[in-house]
Backbone as numpy.savetxt, mean C-alpha at the origin, in Angstrom:
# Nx Ny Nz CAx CAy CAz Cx Cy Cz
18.92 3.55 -3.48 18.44 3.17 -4.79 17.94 4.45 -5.48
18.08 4.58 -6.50 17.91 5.63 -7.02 16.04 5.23 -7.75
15.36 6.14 -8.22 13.78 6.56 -8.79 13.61 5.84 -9.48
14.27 5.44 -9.92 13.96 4.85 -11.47 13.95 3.10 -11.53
15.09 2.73 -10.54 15.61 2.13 -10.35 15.07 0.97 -8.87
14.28 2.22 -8.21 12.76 1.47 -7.49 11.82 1.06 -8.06
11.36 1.78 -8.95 10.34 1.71 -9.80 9.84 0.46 -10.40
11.33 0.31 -10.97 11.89 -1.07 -11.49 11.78 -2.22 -10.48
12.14 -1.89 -9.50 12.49 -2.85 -8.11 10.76 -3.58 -7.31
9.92 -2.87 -7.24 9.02 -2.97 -6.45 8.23 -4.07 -7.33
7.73 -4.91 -6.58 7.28 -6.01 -6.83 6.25 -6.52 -5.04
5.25 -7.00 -6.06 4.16 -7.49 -4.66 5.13 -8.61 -3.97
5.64 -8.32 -2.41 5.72 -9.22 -1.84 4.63 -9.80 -0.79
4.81 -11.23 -0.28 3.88 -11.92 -0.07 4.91 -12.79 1.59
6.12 -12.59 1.62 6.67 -13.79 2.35 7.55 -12.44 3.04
7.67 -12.53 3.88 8.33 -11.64 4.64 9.57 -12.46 5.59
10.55 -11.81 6.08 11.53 -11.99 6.82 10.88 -11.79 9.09
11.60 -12.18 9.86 11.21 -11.53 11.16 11.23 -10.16 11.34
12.70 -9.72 10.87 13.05 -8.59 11.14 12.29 -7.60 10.74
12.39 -6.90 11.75 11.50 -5.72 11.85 11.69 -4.24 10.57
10.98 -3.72 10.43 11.21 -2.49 9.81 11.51 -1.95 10.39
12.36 -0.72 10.85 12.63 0.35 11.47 11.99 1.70 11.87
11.32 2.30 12.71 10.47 3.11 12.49 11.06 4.27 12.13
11.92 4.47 11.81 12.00 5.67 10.71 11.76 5.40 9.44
12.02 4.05 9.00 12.03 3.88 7.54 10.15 3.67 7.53
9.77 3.20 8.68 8.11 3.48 8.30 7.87 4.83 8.31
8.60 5.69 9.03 8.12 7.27 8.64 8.19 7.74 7.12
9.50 7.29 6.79 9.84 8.16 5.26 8.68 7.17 4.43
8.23 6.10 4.58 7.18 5.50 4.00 5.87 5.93 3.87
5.48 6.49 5.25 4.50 7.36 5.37 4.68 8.84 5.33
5.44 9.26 5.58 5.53 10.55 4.48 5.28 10.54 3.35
5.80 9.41 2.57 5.52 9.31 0.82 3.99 9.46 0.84
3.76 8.95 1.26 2.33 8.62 1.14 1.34 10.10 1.63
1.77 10.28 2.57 1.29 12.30 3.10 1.73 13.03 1.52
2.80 12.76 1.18 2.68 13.45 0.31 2.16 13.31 -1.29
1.87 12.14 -1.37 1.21 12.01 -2.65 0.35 13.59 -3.20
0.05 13.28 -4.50 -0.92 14.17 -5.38 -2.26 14.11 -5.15
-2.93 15.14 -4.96 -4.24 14.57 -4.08 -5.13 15.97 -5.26
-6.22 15.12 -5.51 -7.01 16.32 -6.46 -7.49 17.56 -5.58
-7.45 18.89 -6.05 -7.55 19.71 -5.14 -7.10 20.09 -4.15
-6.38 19.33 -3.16 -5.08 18.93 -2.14 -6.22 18.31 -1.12
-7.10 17.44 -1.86 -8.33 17.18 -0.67 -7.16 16.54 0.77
-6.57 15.56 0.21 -5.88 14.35 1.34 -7.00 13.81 1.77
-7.39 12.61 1.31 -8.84 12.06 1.97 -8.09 10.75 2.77
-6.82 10.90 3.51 -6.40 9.66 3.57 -5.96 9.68 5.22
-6.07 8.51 5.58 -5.16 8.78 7.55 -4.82 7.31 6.84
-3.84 7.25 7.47 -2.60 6.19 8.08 -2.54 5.63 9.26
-2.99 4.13 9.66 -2.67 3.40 10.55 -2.21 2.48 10.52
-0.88 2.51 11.36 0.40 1.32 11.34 0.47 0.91 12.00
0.40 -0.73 12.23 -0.07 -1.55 12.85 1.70 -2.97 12.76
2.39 -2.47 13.65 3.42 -3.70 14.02 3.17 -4.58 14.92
2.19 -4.63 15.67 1.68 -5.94 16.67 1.33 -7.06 16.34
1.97 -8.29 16.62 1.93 -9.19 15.47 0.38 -10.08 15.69
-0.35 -9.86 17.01 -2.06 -10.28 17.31 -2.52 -9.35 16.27
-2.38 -7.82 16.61 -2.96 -7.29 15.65 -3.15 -7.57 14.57
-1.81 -8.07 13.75 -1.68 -8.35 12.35 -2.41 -9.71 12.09
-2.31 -10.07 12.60 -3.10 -11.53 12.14 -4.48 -10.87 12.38
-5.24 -10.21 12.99 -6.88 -10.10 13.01 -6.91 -9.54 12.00
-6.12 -8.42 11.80 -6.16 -6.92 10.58 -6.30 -8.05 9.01
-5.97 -9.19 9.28 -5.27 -10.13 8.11 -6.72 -10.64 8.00
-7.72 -10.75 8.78 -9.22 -11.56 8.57 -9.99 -10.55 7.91
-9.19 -9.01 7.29 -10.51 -8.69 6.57 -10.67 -8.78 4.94
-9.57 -9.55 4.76 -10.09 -10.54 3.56 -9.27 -11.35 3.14
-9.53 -12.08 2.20 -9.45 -13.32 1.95 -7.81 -13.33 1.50
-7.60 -12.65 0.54 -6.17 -12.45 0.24 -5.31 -11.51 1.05
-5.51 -11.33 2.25 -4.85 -10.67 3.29 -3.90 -11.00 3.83
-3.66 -12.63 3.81 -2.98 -13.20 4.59 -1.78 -13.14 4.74
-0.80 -12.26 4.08 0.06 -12.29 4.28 0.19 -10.92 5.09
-0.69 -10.16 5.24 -0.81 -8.92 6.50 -0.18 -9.47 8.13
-0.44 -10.82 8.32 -0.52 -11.29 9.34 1.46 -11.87 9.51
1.63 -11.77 8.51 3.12 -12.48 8.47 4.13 -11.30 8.36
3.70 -9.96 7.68 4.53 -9.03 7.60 5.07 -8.16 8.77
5.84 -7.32 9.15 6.56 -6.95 9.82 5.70 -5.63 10.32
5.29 -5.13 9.28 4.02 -4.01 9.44 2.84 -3.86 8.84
1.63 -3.30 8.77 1.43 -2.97 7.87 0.58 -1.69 8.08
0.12 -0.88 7.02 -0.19 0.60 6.92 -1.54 -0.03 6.47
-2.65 0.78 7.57 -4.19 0.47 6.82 -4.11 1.96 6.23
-4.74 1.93 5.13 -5.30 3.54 4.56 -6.29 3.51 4.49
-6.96 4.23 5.30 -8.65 4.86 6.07 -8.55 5.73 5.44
-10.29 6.28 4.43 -10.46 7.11 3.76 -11.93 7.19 4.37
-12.65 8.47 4.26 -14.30 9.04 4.50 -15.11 8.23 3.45
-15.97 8.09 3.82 -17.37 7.42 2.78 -17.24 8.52 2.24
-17.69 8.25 0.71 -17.58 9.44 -0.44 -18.92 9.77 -0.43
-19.15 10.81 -0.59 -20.88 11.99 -0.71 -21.51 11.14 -1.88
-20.25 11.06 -3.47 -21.13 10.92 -4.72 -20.20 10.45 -5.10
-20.28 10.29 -6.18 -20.49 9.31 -7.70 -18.81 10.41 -7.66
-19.08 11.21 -7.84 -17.35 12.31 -7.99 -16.38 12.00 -7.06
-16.53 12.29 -6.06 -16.10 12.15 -4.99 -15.63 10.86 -4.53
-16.22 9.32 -4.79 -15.68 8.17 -5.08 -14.31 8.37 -6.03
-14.88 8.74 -7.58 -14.30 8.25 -8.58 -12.32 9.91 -7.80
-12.99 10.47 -7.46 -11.48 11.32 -7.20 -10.78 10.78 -5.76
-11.77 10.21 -4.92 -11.08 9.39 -3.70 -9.98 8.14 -4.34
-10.30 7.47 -4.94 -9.88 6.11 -5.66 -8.64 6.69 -6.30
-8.62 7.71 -7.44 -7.34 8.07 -7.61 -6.26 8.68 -6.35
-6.77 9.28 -5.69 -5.86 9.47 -4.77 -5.49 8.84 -3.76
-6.17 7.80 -3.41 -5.84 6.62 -2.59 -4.66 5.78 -3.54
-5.34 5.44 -5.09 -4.56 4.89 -5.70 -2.61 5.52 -5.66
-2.94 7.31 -5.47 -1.71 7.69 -5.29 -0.84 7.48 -4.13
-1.61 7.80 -2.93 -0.67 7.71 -1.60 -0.17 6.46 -1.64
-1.26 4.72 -2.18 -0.56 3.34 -1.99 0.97 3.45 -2.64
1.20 3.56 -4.01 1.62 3.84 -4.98 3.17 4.29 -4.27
3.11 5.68 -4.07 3.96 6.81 -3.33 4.82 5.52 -2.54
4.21 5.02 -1.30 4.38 4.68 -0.13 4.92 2.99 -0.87
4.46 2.22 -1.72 5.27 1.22 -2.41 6.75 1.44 -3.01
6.46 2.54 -3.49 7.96 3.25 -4.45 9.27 3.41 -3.29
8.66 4.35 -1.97 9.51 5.04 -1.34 10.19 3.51 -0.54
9.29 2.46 -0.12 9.27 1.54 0.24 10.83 0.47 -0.33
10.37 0.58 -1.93 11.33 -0.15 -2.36 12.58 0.58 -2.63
12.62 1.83 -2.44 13.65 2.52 -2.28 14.74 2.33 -1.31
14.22 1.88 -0.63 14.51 1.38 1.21 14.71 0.47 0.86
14.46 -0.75 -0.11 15.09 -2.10 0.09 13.61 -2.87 0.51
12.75 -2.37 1.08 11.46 -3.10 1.91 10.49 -3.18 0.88
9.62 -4.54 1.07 8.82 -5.24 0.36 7.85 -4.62 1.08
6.88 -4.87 0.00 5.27 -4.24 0.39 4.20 -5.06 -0.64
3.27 -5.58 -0.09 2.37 -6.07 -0.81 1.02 -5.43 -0.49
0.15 -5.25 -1.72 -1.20 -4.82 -1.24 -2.70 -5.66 -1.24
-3.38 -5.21 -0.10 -4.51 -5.84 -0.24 -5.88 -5.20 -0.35
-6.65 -5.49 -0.23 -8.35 -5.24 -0.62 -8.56 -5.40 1.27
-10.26 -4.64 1.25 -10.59 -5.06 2.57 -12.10 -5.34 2.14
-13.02 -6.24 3.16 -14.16 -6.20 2.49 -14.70 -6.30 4.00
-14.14 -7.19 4.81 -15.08 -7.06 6.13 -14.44 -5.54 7.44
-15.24 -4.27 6.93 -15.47 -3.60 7.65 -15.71 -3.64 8.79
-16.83 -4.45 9.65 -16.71 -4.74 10.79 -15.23 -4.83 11.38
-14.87 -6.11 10.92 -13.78 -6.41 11.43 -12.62 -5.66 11.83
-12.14 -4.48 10.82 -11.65 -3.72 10.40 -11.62 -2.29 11.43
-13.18 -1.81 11.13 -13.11 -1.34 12.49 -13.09 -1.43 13.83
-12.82 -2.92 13.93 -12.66 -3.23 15.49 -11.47 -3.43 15.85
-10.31 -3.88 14.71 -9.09 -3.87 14.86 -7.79 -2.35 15.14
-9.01 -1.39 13.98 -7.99 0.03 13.95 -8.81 0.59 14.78
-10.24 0.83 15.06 -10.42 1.93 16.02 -11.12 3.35 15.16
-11.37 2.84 13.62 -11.89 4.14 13.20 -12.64 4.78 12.93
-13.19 5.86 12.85 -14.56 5.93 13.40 -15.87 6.03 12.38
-16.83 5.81 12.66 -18.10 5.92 11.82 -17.92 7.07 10.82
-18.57 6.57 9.65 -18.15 7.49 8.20 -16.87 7.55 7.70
-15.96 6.49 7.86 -14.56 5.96 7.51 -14.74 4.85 7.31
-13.77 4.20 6.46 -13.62 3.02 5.74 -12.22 2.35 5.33
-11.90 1.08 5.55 -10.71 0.98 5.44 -10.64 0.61 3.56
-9.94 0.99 3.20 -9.82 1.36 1.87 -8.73 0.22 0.98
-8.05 0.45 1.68 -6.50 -0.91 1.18 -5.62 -1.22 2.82
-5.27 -2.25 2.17 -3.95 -2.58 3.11 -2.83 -2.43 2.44
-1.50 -2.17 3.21 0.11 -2.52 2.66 0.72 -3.70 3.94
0.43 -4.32 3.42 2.13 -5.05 4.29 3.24 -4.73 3.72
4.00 -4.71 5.14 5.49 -3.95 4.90 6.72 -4.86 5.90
7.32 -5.03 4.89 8.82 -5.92 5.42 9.80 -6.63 4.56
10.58 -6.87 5.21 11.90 -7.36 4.27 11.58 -8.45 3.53
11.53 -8.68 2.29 11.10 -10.15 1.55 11.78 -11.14 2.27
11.32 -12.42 2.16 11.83 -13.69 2.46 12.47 -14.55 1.26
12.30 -14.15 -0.01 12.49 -15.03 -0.80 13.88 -14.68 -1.21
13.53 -13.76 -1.59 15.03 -12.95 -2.52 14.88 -11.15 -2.10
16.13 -10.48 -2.25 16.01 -9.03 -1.67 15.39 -8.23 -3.35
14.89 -7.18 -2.88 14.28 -6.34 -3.93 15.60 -5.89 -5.17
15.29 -6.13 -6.55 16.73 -5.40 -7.44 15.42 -5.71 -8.55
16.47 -4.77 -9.48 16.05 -4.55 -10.66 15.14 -5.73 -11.68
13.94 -5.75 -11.95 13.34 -6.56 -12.75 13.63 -6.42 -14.22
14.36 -6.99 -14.96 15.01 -6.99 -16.24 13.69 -7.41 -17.13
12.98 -8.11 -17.06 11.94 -9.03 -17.78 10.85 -9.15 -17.28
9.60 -7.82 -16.59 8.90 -7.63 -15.69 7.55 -8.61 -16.79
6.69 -9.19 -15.96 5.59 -9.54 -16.62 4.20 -8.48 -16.76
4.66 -7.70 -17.71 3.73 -6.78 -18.17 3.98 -7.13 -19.94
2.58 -6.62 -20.12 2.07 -6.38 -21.87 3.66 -5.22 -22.38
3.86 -5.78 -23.54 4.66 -5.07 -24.03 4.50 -3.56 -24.42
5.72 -2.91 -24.31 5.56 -1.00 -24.65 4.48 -1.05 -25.89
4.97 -1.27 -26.36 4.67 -0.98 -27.95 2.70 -1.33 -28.39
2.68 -2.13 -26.96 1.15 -2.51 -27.16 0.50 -1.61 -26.31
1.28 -1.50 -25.50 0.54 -0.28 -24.06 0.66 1.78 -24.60
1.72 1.60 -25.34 1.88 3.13 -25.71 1.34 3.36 -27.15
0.37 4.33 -26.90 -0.30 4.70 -28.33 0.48 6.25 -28.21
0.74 6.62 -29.32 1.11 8.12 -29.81 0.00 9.43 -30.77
-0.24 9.81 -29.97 -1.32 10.96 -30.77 -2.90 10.32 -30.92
-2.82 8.77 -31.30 -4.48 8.49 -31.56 -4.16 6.62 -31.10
-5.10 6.05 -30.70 -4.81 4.97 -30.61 -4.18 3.99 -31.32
């Protein structure tokens, strides 16, 4: 699939297939994601991929809209450091926001569905990945082949129209 043409393609999935992802295609996934834009080149990010399907169902109790973590084929926790400040939050968040992002795109490039989630019970979280004090699990991705329909081009995406979203020179 060509850039543009993922871009177009990627859509939150929620229903996954059995079949497995391939672990190379989780590499080039997580590469995307290593390589995202990171302010300063901090990388405030580790990657843990989690295909065990016990696993996935606990990893799936740390919140409420998780549940489909537990049904997917994989999924990637992104563990980031407790932020110092008020800066350091607000530049963690964009670059977390980048590696998810990266790692959705490269994802649907591949044909593979990815949906994202929130985490809120930490405990839990760290008892499932293993990570250590002054880390935080930040987002989830589930990752796997949709169940409903395969990933293609969204002709009629439900977003606010261009013309309302793009201002030129002044609002």
């Amino acid at each position: 699939m060509e850039t543009w043409d993922a871009i177009r393609a990627r859509r939150n999935v929620r229903q996954f297939t059995d079949e497995p992802v391939p672990e190379e295609a989780l590499d080039r996934i997580l590469e995307a994601g290593r390589r995202a834009p990171s302010a300063g080149n901090w990388q405030p990010w580790d990657f843990v991929v989690v295909t065990d399907r016990a696993q996935l169902a606990e990893l799936a109790k740390v919140w409420q809209g998780a549940q489909h973590v537990a049904r997917a084929a994989a999924a990637i926790a992104i563990v980031a450091p407790e932020p110092e400040d008020d800066q350091k939050s607000a530049l963690l968040q964009y670059d977390l926001g980048q590696a998810t992002y990266a790692m959705m795109v490269a994802a649907a490039d591949l044909g593979i569905g990815t949906g994202h989630a929130a985490a809120v019970d930490q405990d839990q979280a760290r008892a499932v990945l293993g990570f250590p004090e002054g880390h935080f699990l930040a987002y989830l991705l589930s990752v796997g082949h949709p169940s409903d329909k395969p990933l293609a081009v969204i002709n009629r995406p439900d977003r606010r129209p261009f013309d309302e979203v793009v201002h030129r020179g002044r609002w």
